PDB file of C-alpha atoms in Angstrom:
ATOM      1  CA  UNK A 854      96.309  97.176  73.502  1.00 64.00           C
ATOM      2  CA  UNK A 855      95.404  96.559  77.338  1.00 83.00           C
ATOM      3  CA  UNK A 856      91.493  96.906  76.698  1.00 90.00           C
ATOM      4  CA  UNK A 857      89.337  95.662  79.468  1.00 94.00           C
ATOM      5  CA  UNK A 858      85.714  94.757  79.686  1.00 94.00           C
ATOM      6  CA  UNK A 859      82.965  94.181  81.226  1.00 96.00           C
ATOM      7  CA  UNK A 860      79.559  92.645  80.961  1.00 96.00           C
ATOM      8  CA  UNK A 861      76.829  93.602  81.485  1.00 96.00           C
ATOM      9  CA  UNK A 862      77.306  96.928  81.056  1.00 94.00           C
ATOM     10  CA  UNK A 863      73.812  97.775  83.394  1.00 95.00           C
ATOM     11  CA  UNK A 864      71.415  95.259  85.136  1.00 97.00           C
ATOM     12  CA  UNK A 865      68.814  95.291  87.059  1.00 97.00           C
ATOM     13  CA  UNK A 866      67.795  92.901  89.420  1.00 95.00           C
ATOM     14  CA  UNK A 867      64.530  92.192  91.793  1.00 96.00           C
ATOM     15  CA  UNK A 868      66.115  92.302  95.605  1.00 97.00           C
ATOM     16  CA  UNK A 869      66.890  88.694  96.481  1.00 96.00           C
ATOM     17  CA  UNK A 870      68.364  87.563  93.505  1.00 97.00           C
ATOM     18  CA  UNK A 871      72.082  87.046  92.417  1.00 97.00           C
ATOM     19  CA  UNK A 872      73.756  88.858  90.034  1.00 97.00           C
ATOM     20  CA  UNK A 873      76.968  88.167  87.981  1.00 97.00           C
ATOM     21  CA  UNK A 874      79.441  90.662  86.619  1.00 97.00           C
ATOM     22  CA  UNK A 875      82.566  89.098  84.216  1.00 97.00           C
ATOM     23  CA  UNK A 876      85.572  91.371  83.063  1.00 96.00           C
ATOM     24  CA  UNK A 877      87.704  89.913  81.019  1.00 95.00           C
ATOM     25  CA  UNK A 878      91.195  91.479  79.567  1.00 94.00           C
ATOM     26  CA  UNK A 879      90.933  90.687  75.664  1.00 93.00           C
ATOM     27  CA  UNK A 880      94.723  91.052  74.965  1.00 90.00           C
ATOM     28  CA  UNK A 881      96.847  90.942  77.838  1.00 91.00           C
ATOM     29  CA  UNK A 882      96.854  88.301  80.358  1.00 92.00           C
ATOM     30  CA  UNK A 883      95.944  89.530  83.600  1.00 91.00           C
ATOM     31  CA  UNK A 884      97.806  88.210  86.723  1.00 90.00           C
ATOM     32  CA  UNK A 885      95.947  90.772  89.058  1.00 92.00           C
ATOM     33  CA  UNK A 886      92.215  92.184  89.450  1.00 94.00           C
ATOM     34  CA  UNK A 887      90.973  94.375  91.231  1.00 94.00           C
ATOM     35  CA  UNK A 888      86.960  95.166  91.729  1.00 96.00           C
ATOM     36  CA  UNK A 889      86.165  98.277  92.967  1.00 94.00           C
ATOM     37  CA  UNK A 890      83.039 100.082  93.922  1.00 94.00           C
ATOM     38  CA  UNK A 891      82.303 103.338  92.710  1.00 90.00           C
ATOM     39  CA  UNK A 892      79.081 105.421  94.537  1.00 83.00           C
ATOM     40  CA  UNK A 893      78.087 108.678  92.857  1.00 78.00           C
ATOM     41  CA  UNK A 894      80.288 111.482  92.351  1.00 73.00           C
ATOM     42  CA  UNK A 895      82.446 109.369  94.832  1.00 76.00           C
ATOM     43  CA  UNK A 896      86.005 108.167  94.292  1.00 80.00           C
ATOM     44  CA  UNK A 897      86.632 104.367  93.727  1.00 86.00           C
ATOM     45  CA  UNK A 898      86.567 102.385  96.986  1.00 90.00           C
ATOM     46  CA  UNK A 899      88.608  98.966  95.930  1.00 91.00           C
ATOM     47  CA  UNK A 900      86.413  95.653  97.128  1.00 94.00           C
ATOM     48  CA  UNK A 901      89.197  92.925  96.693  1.00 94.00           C
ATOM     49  CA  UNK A 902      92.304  92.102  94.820  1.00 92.00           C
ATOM     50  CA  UNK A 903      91.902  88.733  93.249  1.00 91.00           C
ATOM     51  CA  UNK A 904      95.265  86.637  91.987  1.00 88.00           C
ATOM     52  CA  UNK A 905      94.633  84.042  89.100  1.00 85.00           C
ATOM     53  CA  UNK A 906      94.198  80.794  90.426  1.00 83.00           C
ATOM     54  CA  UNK A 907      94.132  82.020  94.538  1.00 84.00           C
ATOM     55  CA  UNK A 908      91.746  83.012  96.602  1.00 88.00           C
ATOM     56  CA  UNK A 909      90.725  87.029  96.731  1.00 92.00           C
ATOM     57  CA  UNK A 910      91.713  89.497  99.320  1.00 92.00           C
ATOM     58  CA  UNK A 911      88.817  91.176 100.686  1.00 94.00           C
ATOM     59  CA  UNK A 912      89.343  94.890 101.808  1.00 92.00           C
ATOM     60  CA  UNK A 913      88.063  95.503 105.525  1.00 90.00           C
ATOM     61  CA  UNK A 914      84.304  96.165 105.600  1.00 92.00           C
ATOM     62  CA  UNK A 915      83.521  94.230 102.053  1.00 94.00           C
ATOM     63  CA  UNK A 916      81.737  90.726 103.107  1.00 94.00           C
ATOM     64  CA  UNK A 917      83.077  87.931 101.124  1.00 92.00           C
ATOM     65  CA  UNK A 918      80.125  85.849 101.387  1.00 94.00           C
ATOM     66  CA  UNK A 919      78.026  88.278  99.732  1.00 96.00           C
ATOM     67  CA  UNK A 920      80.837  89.344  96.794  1.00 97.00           C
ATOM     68  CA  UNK A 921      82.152  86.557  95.536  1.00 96.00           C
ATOM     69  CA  UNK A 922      85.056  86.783  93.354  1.00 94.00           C
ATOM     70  CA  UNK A 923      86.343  83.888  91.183  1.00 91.00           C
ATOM     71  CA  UNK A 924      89.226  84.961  88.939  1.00 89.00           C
ATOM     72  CA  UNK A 925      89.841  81.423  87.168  1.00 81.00           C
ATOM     73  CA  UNK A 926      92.064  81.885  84.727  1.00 90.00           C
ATOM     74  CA  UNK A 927      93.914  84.615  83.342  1.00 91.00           C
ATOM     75  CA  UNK A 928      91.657  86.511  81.262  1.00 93.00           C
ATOM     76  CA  UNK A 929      88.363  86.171  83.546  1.00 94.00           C
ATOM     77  CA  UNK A 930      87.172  86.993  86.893  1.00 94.00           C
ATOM     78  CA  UNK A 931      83.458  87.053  88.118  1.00 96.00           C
ATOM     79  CA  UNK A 932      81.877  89.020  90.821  1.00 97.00           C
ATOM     80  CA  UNK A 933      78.542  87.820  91.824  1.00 97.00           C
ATOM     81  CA  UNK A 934      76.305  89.854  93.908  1.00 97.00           C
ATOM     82  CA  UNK A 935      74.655  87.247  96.354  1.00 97.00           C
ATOM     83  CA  UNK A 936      71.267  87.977  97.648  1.00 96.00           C
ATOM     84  CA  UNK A 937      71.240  91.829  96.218  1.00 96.00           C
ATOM     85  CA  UNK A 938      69.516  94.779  98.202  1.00 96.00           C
ATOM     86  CA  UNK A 939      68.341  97.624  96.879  1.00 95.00           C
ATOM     87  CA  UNK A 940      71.967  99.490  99.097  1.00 94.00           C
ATOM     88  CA  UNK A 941      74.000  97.082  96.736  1.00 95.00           C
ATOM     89  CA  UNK A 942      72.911  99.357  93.586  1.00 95.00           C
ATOM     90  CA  UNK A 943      76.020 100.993  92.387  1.00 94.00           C
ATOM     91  CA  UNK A 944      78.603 100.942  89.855  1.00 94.00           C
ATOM     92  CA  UNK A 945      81.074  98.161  90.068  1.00 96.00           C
ATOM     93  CA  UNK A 946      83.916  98.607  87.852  1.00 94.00           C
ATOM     94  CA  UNK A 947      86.803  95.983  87.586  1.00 95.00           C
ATOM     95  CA  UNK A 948      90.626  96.952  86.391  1.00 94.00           C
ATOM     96  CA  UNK A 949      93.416  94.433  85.625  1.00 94.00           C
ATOM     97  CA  UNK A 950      96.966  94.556  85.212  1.00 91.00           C
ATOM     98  CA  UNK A 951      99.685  91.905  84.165  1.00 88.00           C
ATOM     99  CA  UNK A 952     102.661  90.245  85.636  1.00 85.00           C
ATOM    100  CA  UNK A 953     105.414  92.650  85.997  1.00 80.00           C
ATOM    101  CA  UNK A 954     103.800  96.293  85.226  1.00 84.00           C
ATOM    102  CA  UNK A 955     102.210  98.314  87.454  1.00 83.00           C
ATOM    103  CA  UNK A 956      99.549  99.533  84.924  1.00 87.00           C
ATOM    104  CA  UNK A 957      96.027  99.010  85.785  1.00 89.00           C
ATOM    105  CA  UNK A 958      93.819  99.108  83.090  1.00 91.00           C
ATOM    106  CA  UNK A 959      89.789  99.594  83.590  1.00 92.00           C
ATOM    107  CA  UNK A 960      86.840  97.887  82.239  1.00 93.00           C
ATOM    108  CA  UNK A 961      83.761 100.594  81.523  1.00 92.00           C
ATOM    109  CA  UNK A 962      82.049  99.146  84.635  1.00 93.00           C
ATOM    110  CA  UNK A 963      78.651  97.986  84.903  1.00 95.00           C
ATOM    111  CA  UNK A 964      75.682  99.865  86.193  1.00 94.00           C
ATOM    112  CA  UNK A 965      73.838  97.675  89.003  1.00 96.00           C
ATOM    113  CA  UNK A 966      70.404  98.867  89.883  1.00 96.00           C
ATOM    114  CA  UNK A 967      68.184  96.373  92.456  1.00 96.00           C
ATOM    115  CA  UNK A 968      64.411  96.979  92.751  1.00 96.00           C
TER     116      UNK A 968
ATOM    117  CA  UNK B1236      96.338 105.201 106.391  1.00 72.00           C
ATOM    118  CA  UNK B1237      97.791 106.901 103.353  1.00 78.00           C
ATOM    119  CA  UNK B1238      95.849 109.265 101.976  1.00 87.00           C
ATOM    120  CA  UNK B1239      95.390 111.488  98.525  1.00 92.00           C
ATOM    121  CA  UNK B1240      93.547 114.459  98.216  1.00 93.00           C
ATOM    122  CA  UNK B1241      92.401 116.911  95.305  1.00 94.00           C
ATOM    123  CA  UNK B1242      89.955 119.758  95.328  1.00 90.00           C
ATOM    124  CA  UNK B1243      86.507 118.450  93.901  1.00 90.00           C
ATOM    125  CA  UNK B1244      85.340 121.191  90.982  1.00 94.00           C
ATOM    126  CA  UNK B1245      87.496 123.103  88.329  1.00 97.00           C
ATOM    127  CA  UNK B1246      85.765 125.260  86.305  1.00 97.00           C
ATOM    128  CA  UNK B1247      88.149 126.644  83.213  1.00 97.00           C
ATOM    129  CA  UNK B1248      87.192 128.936  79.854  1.00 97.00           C
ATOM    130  CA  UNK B1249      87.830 126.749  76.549  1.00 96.00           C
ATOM    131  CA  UNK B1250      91.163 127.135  75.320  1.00 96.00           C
ATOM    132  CA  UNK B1251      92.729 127.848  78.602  1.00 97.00           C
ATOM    133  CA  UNK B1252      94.631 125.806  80.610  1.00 97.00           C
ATOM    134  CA  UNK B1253      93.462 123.251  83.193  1.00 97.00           C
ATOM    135  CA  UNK B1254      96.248 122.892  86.274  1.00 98.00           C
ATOM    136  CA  UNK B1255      94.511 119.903  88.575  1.00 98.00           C
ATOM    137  CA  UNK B1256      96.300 119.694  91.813  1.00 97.00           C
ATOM    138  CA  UNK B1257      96.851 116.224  93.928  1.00 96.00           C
ATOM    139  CA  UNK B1258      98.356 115.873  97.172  1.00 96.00           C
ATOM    140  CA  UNK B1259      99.427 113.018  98.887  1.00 94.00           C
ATOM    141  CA  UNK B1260     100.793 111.306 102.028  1.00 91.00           C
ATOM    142  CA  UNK B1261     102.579 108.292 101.312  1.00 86.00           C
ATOM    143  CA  UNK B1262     106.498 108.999 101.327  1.00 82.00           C
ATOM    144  CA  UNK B1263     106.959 105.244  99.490  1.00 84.00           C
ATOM    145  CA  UNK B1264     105.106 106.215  96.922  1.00 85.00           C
ATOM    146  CA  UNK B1265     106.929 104.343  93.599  1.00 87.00           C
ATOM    147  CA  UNK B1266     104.278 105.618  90.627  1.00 91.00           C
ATOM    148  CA  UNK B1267     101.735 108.076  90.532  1.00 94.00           C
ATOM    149  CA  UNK B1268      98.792 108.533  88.215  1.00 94.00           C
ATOM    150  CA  UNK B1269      95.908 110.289  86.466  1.00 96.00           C
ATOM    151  CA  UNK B1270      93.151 109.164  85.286  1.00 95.00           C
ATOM    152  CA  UNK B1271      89.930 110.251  83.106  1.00 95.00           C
ATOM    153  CA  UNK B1272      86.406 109.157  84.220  1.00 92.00           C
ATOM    154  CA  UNK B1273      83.874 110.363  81.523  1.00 91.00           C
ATOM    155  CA  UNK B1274      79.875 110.571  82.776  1.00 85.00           C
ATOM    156  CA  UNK B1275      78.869 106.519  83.224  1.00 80.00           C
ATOM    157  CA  UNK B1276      82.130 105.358  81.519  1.00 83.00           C
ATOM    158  CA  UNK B1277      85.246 103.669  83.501  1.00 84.00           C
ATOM    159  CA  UNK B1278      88.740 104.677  83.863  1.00 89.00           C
ATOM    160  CA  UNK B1279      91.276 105.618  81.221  1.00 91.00           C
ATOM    161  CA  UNK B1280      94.469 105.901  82.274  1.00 91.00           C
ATOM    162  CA  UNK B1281      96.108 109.601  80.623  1.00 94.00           C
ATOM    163  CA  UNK B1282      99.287 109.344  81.796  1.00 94.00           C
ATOM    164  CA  UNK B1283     101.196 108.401  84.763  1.00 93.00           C
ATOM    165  CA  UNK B1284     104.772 109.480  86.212  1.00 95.00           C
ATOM    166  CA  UNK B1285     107.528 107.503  88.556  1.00 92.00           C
ATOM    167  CA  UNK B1286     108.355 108.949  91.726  1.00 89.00           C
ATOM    168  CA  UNK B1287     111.920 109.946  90.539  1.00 90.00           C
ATOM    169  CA  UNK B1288     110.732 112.663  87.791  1.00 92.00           C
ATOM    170  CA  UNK B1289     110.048 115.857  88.327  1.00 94.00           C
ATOM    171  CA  UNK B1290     107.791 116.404  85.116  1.00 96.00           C
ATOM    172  CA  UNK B1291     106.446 114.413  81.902  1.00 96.00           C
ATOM    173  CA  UNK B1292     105.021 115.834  78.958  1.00 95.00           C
ATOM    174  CA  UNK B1293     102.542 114.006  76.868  1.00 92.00           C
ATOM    175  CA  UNK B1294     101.186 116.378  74.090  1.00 94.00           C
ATOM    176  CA  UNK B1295      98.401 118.704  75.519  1.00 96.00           C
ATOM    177  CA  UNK B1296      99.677 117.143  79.151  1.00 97.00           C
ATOM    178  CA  UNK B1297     102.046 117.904  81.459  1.00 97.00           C
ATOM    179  CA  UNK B1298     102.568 116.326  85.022  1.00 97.00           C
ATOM    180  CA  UNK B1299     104.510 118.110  87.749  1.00 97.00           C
ATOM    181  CA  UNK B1300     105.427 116.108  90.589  1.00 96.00           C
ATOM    182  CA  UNK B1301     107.148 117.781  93.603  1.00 95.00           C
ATOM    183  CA  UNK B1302     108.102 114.882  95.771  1.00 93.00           C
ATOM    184  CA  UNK B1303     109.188 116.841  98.859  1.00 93.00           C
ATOM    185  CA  UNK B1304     105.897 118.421  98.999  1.00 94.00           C
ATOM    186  CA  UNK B1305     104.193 115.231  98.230  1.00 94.00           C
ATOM    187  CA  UNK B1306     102.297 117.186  94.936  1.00 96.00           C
ATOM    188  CA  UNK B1307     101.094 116.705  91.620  1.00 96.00           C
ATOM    189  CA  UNK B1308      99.571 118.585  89.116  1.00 97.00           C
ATOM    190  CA  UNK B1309      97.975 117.693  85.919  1.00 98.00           C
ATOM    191  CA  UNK B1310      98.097 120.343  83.435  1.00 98.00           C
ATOM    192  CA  UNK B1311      95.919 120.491  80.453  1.00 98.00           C
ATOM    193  CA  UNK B1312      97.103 122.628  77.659  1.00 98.00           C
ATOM    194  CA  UNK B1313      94.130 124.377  75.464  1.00 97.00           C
ATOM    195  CA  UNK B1314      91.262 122.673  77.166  1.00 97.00           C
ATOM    196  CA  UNK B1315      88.650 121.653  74.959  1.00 96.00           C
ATOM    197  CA  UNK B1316      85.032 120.492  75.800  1.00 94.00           C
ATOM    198  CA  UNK B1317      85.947 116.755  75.305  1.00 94.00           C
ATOM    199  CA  UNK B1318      87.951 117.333  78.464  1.00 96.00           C
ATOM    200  CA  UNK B1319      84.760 117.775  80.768  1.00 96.00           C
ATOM    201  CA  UNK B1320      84.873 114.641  82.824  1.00 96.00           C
ATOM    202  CA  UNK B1321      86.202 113.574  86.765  1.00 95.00           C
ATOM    203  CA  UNK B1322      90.303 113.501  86.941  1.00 97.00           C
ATOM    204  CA  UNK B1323      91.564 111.090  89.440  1.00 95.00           C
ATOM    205  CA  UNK B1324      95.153 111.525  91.100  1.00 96.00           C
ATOM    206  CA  UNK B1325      96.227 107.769  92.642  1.00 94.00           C
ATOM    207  CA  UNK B1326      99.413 106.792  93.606  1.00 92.00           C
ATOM    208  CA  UNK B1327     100.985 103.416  94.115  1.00 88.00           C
ATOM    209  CA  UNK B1328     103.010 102.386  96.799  1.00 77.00           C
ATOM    210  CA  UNK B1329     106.429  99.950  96.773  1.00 69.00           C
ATOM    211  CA  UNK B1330     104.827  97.321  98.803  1.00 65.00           C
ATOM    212  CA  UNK B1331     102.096  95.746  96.703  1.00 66.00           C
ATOM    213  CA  UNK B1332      99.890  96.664  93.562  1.00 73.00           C
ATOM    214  CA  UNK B1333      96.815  98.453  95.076  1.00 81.00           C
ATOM    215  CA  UNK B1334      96.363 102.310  94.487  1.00 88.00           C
ATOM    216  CA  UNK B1335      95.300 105.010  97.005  1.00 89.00           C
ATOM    217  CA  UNK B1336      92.636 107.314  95.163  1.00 90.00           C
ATOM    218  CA  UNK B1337      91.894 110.844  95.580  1.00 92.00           C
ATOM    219  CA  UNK B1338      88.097 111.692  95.566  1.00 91.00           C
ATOM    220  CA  UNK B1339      88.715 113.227  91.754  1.00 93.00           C
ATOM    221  CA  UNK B1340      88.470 116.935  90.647  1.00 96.00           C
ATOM    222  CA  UNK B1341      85.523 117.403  88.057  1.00 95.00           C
ATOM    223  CA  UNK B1342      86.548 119.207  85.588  1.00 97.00           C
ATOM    224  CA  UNK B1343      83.797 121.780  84.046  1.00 96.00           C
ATOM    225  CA  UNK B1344      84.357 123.823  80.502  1.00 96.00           C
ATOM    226  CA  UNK B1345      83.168 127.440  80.499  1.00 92.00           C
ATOM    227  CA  UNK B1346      82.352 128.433  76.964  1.00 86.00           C
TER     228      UNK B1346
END
Protein backbone atom coordinates (compact mmCIF):
# COMPACT_ATOMS: atom_id res chain seq x y z
CA UNK A 1 0.00 0.00 0.00
CA UNK A 2 0.80 3.91 0.09
CA UNK A 3 2.48 3.87 -3.51
CA UNK A 4 2.95 7.23 -5.06
CA UNK A 5 3.63 8.37 -8.55
CA UNK A 6 4.60 10.46 -10.77
CA UNK A 7 4.52 11.34 -14.41
CA UNK A 8 6.57 11.96 -16.42
CA UNK A 9 9.21 10.33 -15.06
CA UNK A 10 11.93 12.80 -17.27
CA UNK A 11 11.11 15.69 -19.73
CA UNK A 12 12.65 17.90 -21.51
CA UNK A 13 11.56 21.08 -22.51
CA UNK A 14 12.83 24.08 -25.00
CA UNK A 15 13.28 27.28 -22.43
CA UNK A 16 10.02 29.21 -22.63
CA UNK A 17 7.68 26.60 -22.52
CA UNK A 18 5.48 25.13 -19.64
CA UNK A 19 5.80 22.02 -18.24
CA UNK A 20 3.40 19.81 -16.15
CA UNK A 21 4.27 17.26 -13.52
CA UNK A 22 1.05 15.05 -11.89
CA UNK A 23 1.57 12.68 -8.78
CA UNK A 24 -1.08 10.93 -7.91
CA UNK A 25 -1.45 8.45 -4.68
CA UNK A 26 -3.05 5.17 -6.30
CA UNK A 27 -4.40 3.75 -2.96
CA UNK A 28 -4.59 6.07 -0.25
CA UNK A 29 -6.28 9.30 -0.35
CA UNK A 30 -4.00 12.02 0.15
CA UNK A 31 -5.09 15.04 2.32
CA UNK A 32 -1.49 16.62 2.13
CA UNK A 33 1.32 17.14 -0.68
CA UNK A 34 4.20 18.24 -0.59
CA UNK A 35 6.61 19.12 -3.82
CA UNK A 36 9.99 19.32 -3.19
CA UNK A 37 13.06 20.11 -5.16
CA UNK A 38 15.91 17.99 -5.14
CA UNK A 39 19.48 19.51 -6.86
CA UNK A 40 22.31 17.00 -7.20
CA UNK A 41 23.79 15.19 -4.47
CA UNK A 42 21.72 17.83 -2.48
CA UNK A 43 19.12 17.14 0.20
CA UNK A 44 15.37 17.83 -0.61
CA UNK A 45 14.49 21.53 -0.36
CA UNK A 46 10.40 21.39 0.09
CA UNK A 47 8.65 24.02 -2.60
CA UNK A 48 5.03 24.08 -1.08
CA UNK A 49 2.60 22.10 0.92
CA UNK A 50 -0.62 21.89 -0.97
CA UNK A 51 -4.12 20.88 1.04
CA UNK A 52 -6.90 19.22 -1.19
CA UNK A 53 -9.26 21.65 -2.23
CA UNK A 54 -7.09 25.02 -0.72
CA UNK A 55 -4.74 27.00 -1.96
CA UNK A 56 -0.76 25.90 -1.56
CA UNK A 57 1.70 27.26 0.86
CA UNK A 58 4.67 28.44 -0.83
CA UNK A 59 8.03 28.09 1.16
CA UNK A 60 10.03 31.53 1.27
CA UNK A 61 12.11 32.02 -1.89
CA UNK A 62 9.80 29.55 -4.24
CA UNK A 63 7.68 32.05 -6.66
CA UNK A 64 4.18 30.96 -6.91
CA UNK A 65 3.57 32.43 -10.17
CA UNK A 66 6.11 30.42 -11.77
CA UNK A 67 5.19 26.86 -9.74
CA UNK A 68 1.89 26.44 -9.80
CA UNK A 69 0.38 23.85 -7.74
CA UNK A 70 -3.24 22.63 -8.12
CA UNK A 71 -4.01 19.69 -5.83
CA UNK A 72 -7.83 19.18 -6.91
CA UNK A 73 -8.92 16.38 -5.46
CA UNK A 74 -7.60 13.84 -3.32
CA UNK A 75 -5.58 11.65 -5.35
CA UNK A 76 -3.99 14.45 -7.78
CA UNK A 77 -1.93 17.45 -7.62
CA UNK A 78 -0.10 19.20 -10.61
CA UNK A 79 2.95 21.29 -10.63
CA UNK A 80 3.46 23.20 -13.73
CA UNK A 81 6.68 24.81 -14.50
CA UNK A 82 5.66 28.25 -16.11
CA UNK A 83 7.97 29.77 -18.57
CA UNK A 84 11.01 27.12 -17.78
CA UNK A 85 14.80 28.23 -17.82
CA UNK A 86 17.43 26.23 -18.36
CA UNK A 87 18.23 27.00 -13.85
CA UNK A 88 14.69 25.31 -13.47
CA UNK A 89 16.31 21.80 -14.63
CA UNK A 90 16.22 19.59 -11.65
CA UNK A 91 14.51 16.83 -10.07
CA UNK A 92 11.14 17.56 -8.66
CA UNK A 93 9.84 14.87 -6.59
CA UNK A 94 6.32 15.04 -4.90
CA UNK A 95 5.36 12.94 -1.48
CA UNK A 96 1.85 12.63 0.01
CA UNK A 97 0.45 11.59 3.14
CA UNK A 98 -3.23 11.08 4.45
CA UNK A 99 -5.48 12.49 7.03
CA UNK A 100 -4.35 11.52 10.39
CA UNK A 101 -0.70 9.82 9.87
CA UNK A 102 2.28 11.45 9.72
CA UNK A 103 3.75 9.16 6.97
CA UNK A 104 4.90 10.74 3.88
CA UNK A 105 5.16 8.60 1.13
CA UNK A 106 7.30 9.59 -2.21
CA UNK A 107 6.61 9.44 -5.80
CA UNK A 108 10.02 8.38 -7.93
CA UNK A 109 10.22 12.04 -9.03
CA UNK A 110 10.60 13.28 -12.39
CA UNK A 111 13.76 14.33 -14.11
CA UNK A 112 13.28 18.00 -15.66
CA UNK A 113 15.91 18.99 -18.12
CA UNK A 114 15.25 22.61 -20.18
CA UNK A 115 17.35 23.32 -23.31
CA UNK B 1 15.56 27.54 12.08
CA UNK B 2 15.70 23.90 13.05
CA UNK B 3 18.20 22.14 11.65
CA UNK B 4 19.45 18.27 10.95
CA UNK B 5 22.71 17.27 10.14
CA UNK B 6 24.58 13.94 9.05
CA UNK B 7 28.06 13.39 7.75
CA UNK B 8 27.89 13.13 3.81
CA UNK B 9 30.02 9.69 2.79
CA UNK B 10 30.17 6.21 4.57
CA UNK B 11 32.23 3.89 3.11
CA UNK B 12 31.72 0.15 4.81
CA UNK B 13 33.25 -3.58 3.71
CA UNK B 14 30.22 -5.98 2.64
CA UNK B 15 28.93 -7.82 5.41
CA UNK B 16 29.79 -5.31 8.00
CA UNK B 17 27.76 -3.08 9.65
CA UNK B 18 26.63 0.39 8.53
CA UNK B 19 26.01 2.87 11.82
CA UNK B 20 24.65 6.33 9.96
CA UNK B 21 24.60 9.08 12.44
CA UNK B 22 21.87 12.14 12.45
CA UNK B 23 21.80 14.99 14.63
CA UNK B 24 19.30 17.38 15.19
CA UNK B 25 18.06 20.63 16.78
CA UNK B 26 14.52 20.71 17.23
CA UNK B 27 13.60 19.80 21.00
CA UNK B 28 9.63 19.33 19.69
CA UNK B 29 10.56 16.94 17.58
CA UNK B 30 7.33 14.21 17.67
CA UNK B 31 8.73 11.49 14.83
CA UNK B 32 11.88 10.99 13.29
CA UNK B 33 12.84 9.20 10.10
CA UNK B 34 15.07 7.48 7.55
CA UNK B 35 14.86 7.25 4.37
CA UNK B 36 16.53 5.42 1.17
CA UNK B 37 17.23 7.44 -2.03
CA UNK B 38 18.60 4.97 -4.72
CA UNK B 39 20.68 6.74 -7.90
CA UNK B 40 17.62 8.74 -9.97
CA UNK B 41 14.87 7.00 -7.88
CA UNK B 42 12.66 8.88 -5.04
CA UNK B 43 12.27 8.26 -1.46
CA UNK B 44 11.42 5.06 0.37
CA UNK B 45 10.69 5.38 3.65
CA UNK B 46 12.88 2.29 5.83
CA UNK B 47 11.71 2.92 8.96
CA UNK B 48 10.89 5.65 11.24
CA UNK B 49 10.81 5.99 15.23
CA UNK B 50 8.58 8.36 17.76
CA UNK B 51 10.35 10.64 19.89
CA UNK B 52 9.52 8.59 23.08
CA UNK B 53 11.68 5.32 22.08
CA UNK B 54 14.90 4.82 22.63
CA UNK B 55 15.45 2.06 19.84
CA UNK B 56 13.39 0.02 17.06
CA UNK B 57 14.44 -2.94 15.38
CA UNK B 58 13.27 -3.81 11.96
CA UNK B 59 15.18 -6.96 10.68
CA UNK B 60 18.69 -5.96 9.32
CA UNK B 61 17.75 -2.29 11.03
CA UNK B 62 18.09 -0.84 14.07
CA UNK B 63 17.41 2.90 15.07
CA UNK B 64 18.92 4.46 18.18
CA UNK B 65 17.53 7.62 19.19
CA UNK B 66 19.10 9.52 22.15
CA UNK B 67 16.73 12.36 22.71
CA UNK B 68 18.83 14.34 25.21
CA UNK B 69 21.55 14.49 22.78
CA UNK B 70 19.21 15.18 20.01
CA UNK B 71 20.83 11.79 17.96
CA UNK B 72 20.02 9.11 15.77
CA UNK B 73 21.64 6.41 14.27
CA UNK B 74 20.65 4.05 11.62
CA UNK B 75 22.30 0.82 11.86
CA UNK B 76 22.52 -1.61 9.08
CA UNK B 77 23.22 -5.13 10.02
CA UNK B 78 25.37 -7.24 7.26
CA UNK B 79 25.43 -4.59 4.62
CA UNK B 80 24.99 -5.82 1.29
CA UNK B 81 25.60 -4.02 -2.10
CA UNK B 82 21.82 -3.34 -2.61
CA UNK B 83 22.36 -0.97 0.30
CA UNK B 84 24.59 1.55 -1.77
CA UNK B 85 22.32 4.52 -2.08
CA UNK B 86 21.87 8.29 -0.08
CA UNK B 87 20.24 7.77 3.65
CA UNK B 88 18.26 10.69 4.75
CA UNK B 89 17.66 11.45 8.60
CA UNK B 90 14.32 13.99 8.82
CA UNK B 91 12.45 14.67 11.67
CA UNK B 92 8.99 16.03 12.16
CA UNK B 93 7.97 18.52 14.43
CA UNK B 94 4.47 18.75 16.74
CA UNK B 95 3.30 21.81 15.04
CA UNK B 96 2.45 20.89 11.47
CA UNK B 97 3.32 18.05 8.86
CA UNK B 98 6.49 19.36 7.09
CA UNK B 99 9.92 17.56 7.74
CA UNK B 100 13.37 19.13 8.37
CA UNK B 101 15.98 17.09 6.16
CA UNK B 102 19.50 16.38 6.74
CA UNK B 103 21.73 16.73 3.58
CA UNK B 104 21.86 12.58 3.52
CA UNK B 105 24.94 10.31 4.16
CA UNK B 106 25.85 8.27 0.90
CA UNK B 107 26.40 5.19 1.69
CA UNK B 108 29.35 3.35 -0.42
CA UNK B 109 30.02 -0.72 -0.29
CA UNK B 110 33.68 -1.77 -0.21
CA UNK B 111 33.97 -5.23 -1.66
Amino acid sequence: GAVVSQHPSWVICKSGTSVKIECRSLDFQATTMFWYRQFPKQSLMLMATSNEGSKATYEQGVEKDKFLINHASLTLSTLTVTSAHPEDSSFYICSARSSGSHEQYFGPGTRLTVT
Amino acid sequence: GEDVEQSLFLSVREGDSSVINCTYTDSSSTYLYWYKQEPGAGLQLLTYIFSNMDMKQDQRLTVLLNKKDKHLSLRIADTQTGDSAIYFCAEKGDSNYQLIWGAGTKLIIKP
